[in-house]
PDB file of C-alpha atoms in Angstrom:
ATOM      1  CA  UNK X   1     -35.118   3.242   3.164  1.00 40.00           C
ATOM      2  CA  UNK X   2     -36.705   1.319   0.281  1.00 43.00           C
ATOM      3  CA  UNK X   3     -36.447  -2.341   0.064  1.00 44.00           C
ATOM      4  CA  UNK X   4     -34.492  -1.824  -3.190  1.00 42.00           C
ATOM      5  CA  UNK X   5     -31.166   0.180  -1.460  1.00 43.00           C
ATOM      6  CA  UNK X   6     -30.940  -2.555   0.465  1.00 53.00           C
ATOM      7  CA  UNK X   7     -30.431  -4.921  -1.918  1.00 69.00           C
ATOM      8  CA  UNK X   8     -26.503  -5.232  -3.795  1.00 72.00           C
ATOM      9  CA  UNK X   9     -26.547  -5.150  -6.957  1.00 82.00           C
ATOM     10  CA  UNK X  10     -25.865  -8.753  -8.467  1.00 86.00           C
ATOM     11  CA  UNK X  11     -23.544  -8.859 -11.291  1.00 88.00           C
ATOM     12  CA  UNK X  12     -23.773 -12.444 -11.831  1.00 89.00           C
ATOM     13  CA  UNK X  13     -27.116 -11.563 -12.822  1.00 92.00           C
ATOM     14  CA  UNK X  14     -26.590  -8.792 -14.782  1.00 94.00           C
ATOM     15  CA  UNK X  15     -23.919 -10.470 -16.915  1.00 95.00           C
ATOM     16  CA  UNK X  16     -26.150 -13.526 -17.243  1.00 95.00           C
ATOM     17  CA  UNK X  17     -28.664 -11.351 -18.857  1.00 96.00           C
ATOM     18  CA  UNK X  18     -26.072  -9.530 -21.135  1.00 96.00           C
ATOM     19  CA  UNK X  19     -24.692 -12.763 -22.710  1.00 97.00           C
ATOM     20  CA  UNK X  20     -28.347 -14.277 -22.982  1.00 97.00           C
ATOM     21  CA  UNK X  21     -29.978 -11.425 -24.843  1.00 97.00           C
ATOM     22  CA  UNK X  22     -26.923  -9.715 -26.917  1.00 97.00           C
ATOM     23  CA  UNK X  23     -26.634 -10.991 -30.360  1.00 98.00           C
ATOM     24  CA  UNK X  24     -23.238 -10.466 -30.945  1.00 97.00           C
ATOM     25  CA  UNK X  25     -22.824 -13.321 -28.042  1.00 97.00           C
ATOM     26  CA  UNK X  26     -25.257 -15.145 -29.325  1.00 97.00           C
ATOM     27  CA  UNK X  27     -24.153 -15.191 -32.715  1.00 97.00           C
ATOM     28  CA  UNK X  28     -20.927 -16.655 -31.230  1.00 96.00           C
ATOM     29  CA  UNK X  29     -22.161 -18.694 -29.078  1.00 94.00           C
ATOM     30  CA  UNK X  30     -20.787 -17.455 -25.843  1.00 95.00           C
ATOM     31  CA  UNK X  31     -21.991 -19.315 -22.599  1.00 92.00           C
ATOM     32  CA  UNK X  32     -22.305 -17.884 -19.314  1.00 93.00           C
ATOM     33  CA  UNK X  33     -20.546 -19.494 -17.008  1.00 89.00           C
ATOM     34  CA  UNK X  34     -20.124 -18.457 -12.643  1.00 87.00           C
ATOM     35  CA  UNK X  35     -16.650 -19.188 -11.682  1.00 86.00           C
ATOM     36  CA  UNK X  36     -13.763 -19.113  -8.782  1.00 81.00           C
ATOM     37  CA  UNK X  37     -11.029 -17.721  -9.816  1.00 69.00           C
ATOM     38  CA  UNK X  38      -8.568 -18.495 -12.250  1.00 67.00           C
ATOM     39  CA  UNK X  39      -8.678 -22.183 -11.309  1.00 70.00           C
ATOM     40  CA  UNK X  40     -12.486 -22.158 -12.143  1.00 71.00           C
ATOM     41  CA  UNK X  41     -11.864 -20.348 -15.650  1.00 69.00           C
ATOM     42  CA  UNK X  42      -9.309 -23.722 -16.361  1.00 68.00           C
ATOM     43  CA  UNK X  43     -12.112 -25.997 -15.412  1.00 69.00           C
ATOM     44  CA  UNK X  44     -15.015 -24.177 -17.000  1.00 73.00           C
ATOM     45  CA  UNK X  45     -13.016 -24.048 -20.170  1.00 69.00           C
ATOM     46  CA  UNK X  46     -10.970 -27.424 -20.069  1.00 67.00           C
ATOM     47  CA  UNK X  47     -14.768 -29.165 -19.540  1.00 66.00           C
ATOM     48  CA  UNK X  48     -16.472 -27.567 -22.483  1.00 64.00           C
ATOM     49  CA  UNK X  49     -15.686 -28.682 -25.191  1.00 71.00           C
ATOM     50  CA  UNK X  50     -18.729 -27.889 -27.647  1.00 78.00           C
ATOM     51  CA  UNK X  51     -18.229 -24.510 -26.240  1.00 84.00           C
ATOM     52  CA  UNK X  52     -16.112 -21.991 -27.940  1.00 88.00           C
ATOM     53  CA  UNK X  53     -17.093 -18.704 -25.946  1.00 93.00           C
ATOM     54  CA  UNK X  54     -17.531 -17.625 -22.736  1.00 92.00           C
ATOM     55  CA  UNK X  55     -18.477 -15.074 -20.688  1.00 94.00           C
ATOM     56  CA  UNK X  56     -17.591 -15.986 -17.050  1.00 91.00           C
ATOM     57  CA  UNK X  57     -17.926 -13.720 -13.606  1.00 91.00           C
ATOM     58  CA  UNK X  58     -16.336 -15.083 -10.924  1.00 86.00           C
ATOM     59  CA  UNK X  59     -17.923 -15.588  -7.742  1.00 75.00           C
ATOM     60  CA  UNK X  60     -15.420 -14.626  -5.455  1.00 71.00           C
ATOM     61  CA  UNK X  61     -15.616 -10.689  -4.907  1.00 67.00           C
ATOM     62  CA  UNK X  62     -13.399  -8.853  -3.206  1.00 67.00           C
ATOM     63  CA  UNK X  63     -14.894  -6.531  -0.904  1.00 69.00           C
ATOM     64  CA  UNK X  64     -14.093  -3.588   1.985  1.00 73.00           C
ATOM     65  CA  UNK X  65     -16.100  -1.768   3.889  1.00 74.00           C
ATOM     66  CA  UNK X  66     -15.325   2.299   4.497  1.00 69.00           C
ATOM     67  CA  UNK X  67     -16.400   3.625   8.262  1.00 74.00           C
ATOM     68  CA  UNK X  68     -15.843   7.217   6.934  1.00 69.00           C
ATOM     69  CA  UNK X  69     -18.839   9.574   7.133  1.00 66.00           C
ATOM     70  CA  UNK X  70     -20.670   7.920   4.656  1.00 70.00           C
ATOM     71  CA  UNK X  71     -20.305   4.197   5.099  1.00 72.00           C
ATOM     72  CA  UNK X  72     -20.234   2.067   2.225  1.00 74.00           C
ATOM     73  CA  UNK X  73     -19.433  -1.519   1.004  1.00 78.00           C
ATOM     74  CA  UNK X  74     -17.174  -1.914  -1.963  1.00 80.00           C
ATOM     75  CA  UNK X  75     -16.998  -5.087  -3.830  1.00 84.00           C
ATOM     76  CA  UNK X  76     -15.286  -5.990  -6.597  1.00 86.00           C
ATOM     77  CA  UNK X  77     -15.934  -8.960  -9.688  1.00 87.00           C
ATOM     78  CA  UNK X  78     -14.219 -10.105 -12.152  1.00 89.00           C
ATOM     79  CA  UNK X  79     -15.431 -10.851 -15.988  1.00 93.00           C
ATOM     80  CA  UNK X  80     -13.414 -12.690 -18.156  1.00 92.00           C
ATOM     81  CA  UNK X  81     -14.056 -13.458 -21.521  1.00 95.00           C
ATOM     82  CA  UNK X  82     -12.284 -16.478 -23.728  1.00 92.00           C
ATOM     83  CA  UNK X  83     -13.077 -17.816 -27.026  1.00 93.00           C
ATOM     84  CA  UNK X  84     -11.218 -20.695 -28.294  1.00 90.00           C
ATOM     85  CA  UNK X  85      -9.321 -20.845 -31.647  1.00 91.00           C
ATOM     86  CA  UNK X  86      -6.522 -23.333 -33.607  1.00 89.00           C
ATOM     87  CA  UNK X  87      -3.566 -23.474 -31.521  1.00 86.00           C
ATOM     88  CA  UNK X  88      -0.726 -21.384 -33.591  1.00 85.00           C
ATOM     89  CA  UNK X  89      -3.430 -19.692 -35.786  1.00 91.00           C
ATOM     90  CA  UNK X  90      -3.118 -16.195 -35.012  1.00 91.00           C
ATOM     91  CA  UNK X  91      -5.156 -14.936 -37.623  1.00 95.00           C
ATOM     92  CA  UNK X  92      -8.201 -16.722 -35.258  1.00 94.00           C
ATOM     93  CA  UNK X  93      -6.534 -15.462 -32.064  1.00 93.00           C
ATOM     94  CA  UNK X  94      -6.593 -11.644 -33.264  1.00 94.00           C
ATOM     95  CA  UNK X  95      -9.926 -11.935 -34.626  1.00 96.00           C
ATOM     96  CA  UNK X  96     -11.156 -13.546 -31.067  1.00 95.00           C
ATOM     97  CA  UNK X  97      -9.664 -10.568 -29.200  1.00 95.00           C
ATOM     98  CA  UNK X  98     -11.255  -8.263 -31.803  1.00 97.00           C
ATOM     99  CA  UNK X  99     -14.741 -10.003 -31.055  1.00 97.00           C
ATOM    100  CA  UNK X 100     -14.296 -10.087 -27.072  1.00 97.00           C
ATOM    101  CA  UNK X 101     -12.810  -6.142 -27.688  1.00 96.00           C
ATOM    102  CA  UNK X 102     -16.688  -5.335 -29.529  1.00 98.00           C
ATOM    103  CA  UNK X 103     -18.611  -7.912 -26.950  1.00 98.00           C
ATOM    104  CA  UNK X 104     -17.173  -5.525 -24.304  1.00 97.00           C
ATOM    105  CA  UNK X 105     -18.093  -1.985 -25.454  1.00 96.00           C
ATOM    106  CA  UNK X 106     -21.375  -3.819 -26.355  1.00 97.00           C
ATOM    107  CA  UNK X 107     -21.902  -4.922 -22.418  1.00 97.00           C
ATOM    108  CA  UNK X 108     -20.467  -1.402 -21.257  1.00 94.00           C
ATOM    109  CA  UNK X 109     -23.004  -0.016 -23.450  1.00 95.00           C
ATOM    110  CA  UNK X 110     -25.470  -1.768 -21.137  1.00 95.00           C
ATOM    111  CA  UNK X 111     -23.837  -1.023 -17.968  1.00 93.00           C
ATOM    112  CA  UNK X 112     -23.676   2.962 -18.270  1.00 91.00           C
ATOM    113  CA  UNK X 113     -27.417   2.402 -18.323  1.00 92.00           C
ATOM    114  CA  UNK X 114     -27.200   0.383 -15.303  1.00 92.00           C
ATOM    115  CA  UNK X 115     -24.821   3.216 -13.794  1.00 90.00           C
ATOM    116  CA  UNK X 116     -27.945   5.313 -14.146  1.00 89.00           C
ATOM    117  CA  UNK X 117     -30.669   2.846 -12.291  1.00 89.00           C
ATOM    118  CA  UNK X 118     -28.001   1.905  -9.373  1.00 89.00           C
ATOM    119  CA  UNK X 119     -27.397   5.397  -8.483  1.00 85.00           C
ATOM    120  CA  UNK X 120     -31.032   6.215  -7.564  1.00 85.00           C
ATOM    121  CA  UNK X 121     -30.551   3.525  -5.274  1.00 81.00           C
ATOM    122  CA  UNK X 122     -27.432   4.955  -3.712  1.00 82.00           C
ATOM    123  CA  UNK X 123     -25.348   2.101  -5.645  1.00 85.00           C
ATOM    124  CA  UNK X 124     -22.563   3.635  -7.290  1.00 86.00           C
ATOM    125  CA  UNK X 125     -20.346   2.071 -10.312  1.00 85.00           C
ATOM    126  CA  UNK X 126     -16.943   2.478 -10.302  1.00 86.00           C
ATOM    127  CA  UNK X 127     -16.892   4.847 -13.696  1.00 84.00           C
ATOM    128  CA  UNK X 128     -13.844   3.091 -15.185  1.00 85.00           C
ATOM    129  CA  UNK X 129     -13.121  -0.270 -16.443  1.00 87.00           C
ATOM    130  CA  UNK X 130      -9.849  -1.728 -18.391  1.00 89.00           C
ATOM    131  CA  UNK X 131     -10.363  -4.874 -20.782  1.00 91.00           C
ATOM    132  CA  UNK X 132      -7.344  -6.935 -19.922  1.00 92.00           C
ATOM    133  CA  UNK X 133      -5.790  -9.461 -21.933  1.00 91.00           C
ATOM    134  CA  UNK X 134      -4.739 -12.505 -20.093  1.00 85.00           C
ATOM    135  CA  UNK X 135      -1.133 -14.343 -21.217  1.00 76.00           C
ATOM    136  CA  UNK X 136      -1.164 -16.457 -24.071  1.00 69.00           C
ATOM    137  CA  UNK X 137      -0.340 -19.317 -21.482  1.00 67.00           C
ATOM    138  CA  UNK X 138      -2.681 -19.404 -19.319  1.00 73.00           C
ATOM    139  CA  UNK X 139      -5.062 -21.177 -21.636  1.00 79.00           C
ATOM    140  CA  UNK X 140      -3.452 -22.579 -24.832  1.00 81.00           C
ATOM    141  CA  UNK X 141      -5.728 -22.254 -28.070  1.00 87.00           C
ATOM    142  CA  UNK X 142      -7.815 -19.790 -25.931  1.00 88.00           C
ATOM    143  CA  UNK X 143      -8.028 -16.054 -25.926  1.00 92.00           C
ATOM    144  CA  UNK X 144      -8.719 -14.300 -23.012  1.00 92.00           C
ATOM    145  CA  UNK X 145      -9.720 -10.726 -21.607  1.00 94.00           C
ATOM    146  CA  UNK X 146     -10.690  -9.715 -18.351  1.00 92.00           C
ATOM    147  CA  UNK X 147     -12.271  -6.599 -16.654  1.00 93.00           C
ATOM    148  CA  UNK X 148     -13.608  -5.755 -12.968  1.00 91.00           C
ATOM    149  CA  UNK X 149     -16.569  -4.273 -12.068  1.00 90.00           C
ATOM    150  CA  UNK X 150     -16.494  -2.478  -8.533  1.00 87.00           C
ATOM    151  CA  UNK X 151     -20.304  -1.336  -6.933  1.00 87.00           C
ATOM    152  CA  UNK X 152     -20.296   1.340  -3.917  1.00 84.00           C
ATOM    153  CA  UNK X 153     -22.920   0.391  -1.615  1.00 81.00           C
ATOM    154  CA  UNK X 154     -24.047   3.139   1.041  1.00 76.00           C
ATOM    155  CA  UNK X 155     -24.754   0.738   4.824  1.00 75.00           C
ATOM    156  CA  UNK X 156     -26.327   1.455   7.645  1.00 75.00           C
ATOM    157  CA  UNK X 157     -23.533   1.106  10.217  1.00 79.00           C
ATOM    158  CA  UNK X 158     -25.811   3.176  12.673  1.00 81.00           C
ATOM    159  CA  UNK X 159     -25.112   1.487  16.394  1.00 84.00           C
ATOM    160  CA  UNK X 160     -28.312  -0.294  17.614  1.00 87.00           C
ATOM    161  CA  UNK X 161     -28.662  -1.633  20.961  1.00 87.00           C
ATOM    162  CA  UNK X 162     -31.239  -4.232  20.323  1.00 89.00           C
ATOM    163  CA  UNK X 163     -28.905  -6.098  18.173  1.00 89.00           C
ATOM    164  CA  UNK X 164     -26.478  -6.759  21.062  1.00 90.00           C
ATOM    165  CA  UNK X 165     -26.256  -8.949  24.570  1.00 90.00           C
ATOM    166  CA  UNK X 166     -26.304  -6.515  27.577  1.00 83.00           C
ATOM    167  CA  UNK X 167     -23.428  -8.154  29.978  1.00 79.00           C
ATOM    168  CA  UNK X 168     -22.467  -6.282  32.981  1.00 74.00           C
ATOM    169  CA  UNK X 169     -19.509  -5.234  31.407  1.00 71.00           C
ATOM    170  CA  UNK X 170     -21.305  -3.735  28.762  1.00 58.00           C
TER     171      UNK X 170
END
Protein backbone atom coordinates (compact mmCIF):
# COMPACT_ATOMS: atom_id res chain seq x y z
CA UNK A 1 0.00 0.00 0.00
CA UNK A 2 1.72 3.35 -0.60
CA UNK A 3 2.65 5.54 2.20
CA UNK A 4 0.22 8.11 0.75
CA UNK A 5 -3.32 5.81 1.27
CA UNK A 6 -2.38 5.70 4.49
CA UNK A 7 -2.40 9.02 5.23
CA UNK A 8 -6.22 11.03 5.83
CA UNK A 9 -6.63 13.63 4.07
CA UNK A 10 -6.30 16.90 6.28
CA UNK A 11 -8.81 19.48 5.67
CA UNK A 12 -7.50 21.87 8.07
CA UNK A 13 -4.79 21.98 5.70
CA UNK A 14 -6.46 22.15 2.70
CA UNK A 15 -8.69 25.03 3.79
CA UNK A 16 -5.65 26.82 5.20
CA UNK A 17 -4.23 26.80 1.79
CA UNK A 18 -7.55 27.90 0.07
CA UNK A 19 -8.00 31.07 2.21
CA UNK A 20 -4.12 31.87 1.97
CA UNK A 21 -3.78 31.76 -1.79
CA UNK A 22 -7.48 32.77 -3.16
CA UNK A 23 -7.79 36.37 -3.90
CA UNK A 24 -11.22 36.81 -3.44
CA UNK A 25 -10.28 35.96 0.45
CA UNK A 26 -7.58 37.86 0.33
CA UNK A 27 -9.06 40.79 -1.05
CA UNK A 28 -11.40 40.58 1.99
CA UNK A 29 -9.29 39.80 4.28
CA UNK A 30 -10.54 36.52 5.52
CA UNK A 31 -8.37 34.73 8.26
CA UNK A 32 -8.10 31.19 8.80
CA UNK A 33 -8.91 30.26 11.88
CA UNK A 34 -9.05 26.08 13.55
CA UNK A 35 -11.93 25.91 15.83
CA UNK A 36 -14.27 23.65 18.31
CA UNK A 37 -17.42 23.95 17.64
CA UNK A 38 -19.80 26.58 17.79
CA UNK A 39 -18.36 27.79 21.10
CA UNK A 40 -14.92 28.21 19.32
CA UNK A 41 -16.57 30.20 16.27
CA UNK A 42 -17.95 32.81 19.39
CA UNK A 43 -14.45 33.06 20.68
CA UNK A 44 -12.55 33.19 17.42
CA UNK A 45 -14.89 35.91 16.32
CA UNK A 46 -15.68 37.81 19.70
CA UNK A 47 -11.49 38.05 20.01
CA UNK A 48 -10.81 39.52 16.61
CA UNK A 49 -11.55 42.44 16.31
CA UNK A 50 -9.29 43.85 13.33
CA UNK A 51 -10.68 40.87 11.64
CA UNK A 52 -13.71 41.07 9.53
CA UNK A 53 -13.60 37.54 7.71
CA UNK A 54 -13.11 34.24 8.43
CA UNK A 55 -12.78 31.08 7.22
CA UNK A 56 -12.83 28.59 10.17
CA UNK A 57 -12.79 24.46 10.14
CA UNK A 58 -13.47 23.07 13.17
CA UNK A 59 -11.39 20.57 14.70
CA UNK A 60 -13.74 18.31 16.04
CA UNK A 61 -14.77 15.70 13.23
CA UNK A 62 -17.21 13.43 13.48
CA UNK A 63 -16.27 10.14 12.40
CA UNK A 64 -17.59 6.18 11.94
CA UNK A 65 -16.05 3.45 10.85
CA UNK A 66 -18.02 0.79 8.30
CA UNK A 67 -16.95 -3.16 8.91
CA UNK A 68 -18.82 -3.97 5.62
CA UNK A 69 -16.76 -5.62 2.87
CA UNK A 70 -14.84 -2.78 2.19
CA UNK A 71 -13.91 -1.10 5.43
CA UNK A 72 -13.66 2.47 5.57
CA UNK A 73 -13.40 5.50 7.97
CA UNK A 74 -15.79 8.35 7.48
CA UNK A 75 -15.17 11.65 8.99
CA UNK A 76 -16.84 14.58 8.81
CA UNK A 77 -15.68 18.73 9.24
CA UNK A 78 -17.24 21.53 9.41
CA UNK A 79 -16.38 25.06 7.52
CA UNK A 80 -17.96 28.02 8.49
CA UNK A 81 -17.56 31.20 7.07
CA UNK A 82 -18.53 34.81 8.84
CA UNK A 83 -17.79 38.24 7.84
CA UNK A 84 -18.76 41.00 10.04
CA UNK A 85 -20.94 44.02 9.03
CA UNK A 86 -23.00 47.21 10.88
CA UNK A 87 -25.44 45.75 13.12
CA UNK A 88 -29.06 46.54 11.39
CA UNK A 89 -27.38 47.26 7.98
CA UNK A 90 -28.71 44.73 5.79
CA UNK A 91 -27.57 46.09 2.73
CA UNK A 92 -23.82 44.87 4.31
CA UNK A 93 -25.36 41.63 5.61
CA UNK A 94 -26.72 40.55 2.00
CA UNK A 95 -23.69 41.62 0.35
CA UNK A 96 -21.53 39.43 3.06
CA UNK A 97 -23.65 36.35 2.27
CA UNK A 98 -23.27 37.16 -1.45
CA UNK A 99 -19.33 37.24 -0.91
CA UNK A 100 -19.19 33.99 1.43
CA UNK A 101 -21.95 32.46 -1.43
CA UNK A 102 -18.83 33.29 -4.38
CA UNK A 103 -15.85 32.40 -1.69
CA UNK A 104 -17.62 28.99 -1.62
CA UNK A 105 -18.07 27.96 -5.29
CA UNK A 106 -14.52 29.48 -5.49
CA UNK A 107 -13.14 26.75 -2.73
CA UNK A 108 -15.47 23.97 -4.33
CA UNK A 109 -13.85 24.87 -7.45
CA UNK A 110 -10.66 23.72 -5.72
CA UNK A 111 -12.00 20.78 -4.04
CA UNK A 112 -13.50 18.87 -7.22
CA UNK A 113 -9.82 18.96 -8.11
CA UNK A 114 -8.96 17.55 -4.87
CA UNK A 115 -11.91 14.91 -5.43
CA UNK A 116 -9.72 13.84 -8.32
CA UNK A 117 -6.11 13.45 -6.38
CA UNK A 118 -7.91 11.71 -3.17
CA UNK A 119 -9.50 9.10 -5.18
CA UNK A 120 -6.24 7.63 -6.59
CA UNK A 121 -5.50 7.22 -3.13
CA UNK A 122 -8.68 5.35 -2.32
CA UNK A 123 -9.95 8.67 -0.42
CA UNK A 124 -13.28 9.40 -1.51
CA UNK A 125 -15.25 12.94 -1.14
CA UNK A 126 -18.56 12.95 -0.27
CA UNK A 127 -19.84 14.50 -3.89
CA UNK A 128 -22.32 16.91 -2.27
CA UNK A 129 -22.07 19.84 -0.09
CA UNK A 130 -24.91 22.49 1.13
CA UNK A 131 -23.72 26.17 2.11
CA UNK A 132 -25.76 26.78 5.21
CA UNK A 133 -26.66 29.95 6.63
CA UNK A 134 -26.39 30.14 10.32
CA UNK A 135 -29.32 32.33 12.39
CA UNK A 136 -28.98 35.87 12.50
CA UNK A 137 -28.47 35.32 16.37
CA UNK A 138 -25.96 33.40 16.78
CA UNK A 139 -23.46 36.13 16.09
CA UNK A 140 -24.94 39.68 16.03
CA UNK A 141 -23.35 42.05 13.26
CA UNK A 142 -21.92 38.77 11.77
CA UNK A 143 -22.94 36.72 8.82
CA UNK A 144 -22.48 33.28 8.77
CA UNK A 145 -22.52 30.09 6.42
CA UNK A 146 -21.51 26.75 7.03
CA UNK A 147 -20.82 23.52 4.98
CA UNK A 148 -19.35 19.89 5.82
CA UNK A 149 -16.94 18.12 4.13
CA UNK A 150 -17.12 14.20 4.65
CA UNK A 151 -13.72 11.97 3.30
CA UNK A 152 -14.19 7.99 2.84
CA UNK A 153 -11.12 6.40 3.89
CA UNK A 154 -10.61 2.61 2.79
CA UNK A 155 -8.65 0.70 6.41
CA UNK A 156 -7.03 -2.16 6.81
CA UNK A 157 -9.19 -3.92 9.42
CA UNK A 158 -7.40 -7.26 8.34
CA UNK A 159 -7.00 -9.40 11.87
CA UNK A 160 -3.26 -9.68 12.78
CA UNK A 161 -2.05 -11.77 15.47
CA UNK A 162 1.13 -10.00 16.25
CA UNK A 163 -0.73 -7.03 17.35
CA UNK A 164 -2.40 -8.91 20.24
CA UNK A 165 -1.42 -10.63 23.88
CA UNK A 166 -1.76 -14.48 23.58
CA UNK A 167 -3.59 -15.39 27.12
CA UNK A 168 -4.70 -18.85 27.61
CA UNK A 169 -8.02 -17.90 26.99
CA UNK A 170 -7.19 -16.63 23.80
Amino acid sequence: MPSDMKKVWSATAFFRTLTETNKLAVEKGFRYVLISGLQGLEQAVASMQNTKAFVMVSENAVGTTNLDNSPRTRRTRTVFLAMRYKMDDMTARQTCKDIMAELHRQFMSKLILEKTRLEENMQFLEPQTTLQEAPDYLIPGTAICMFEITVDTHIDLQYNADEWITTPNN
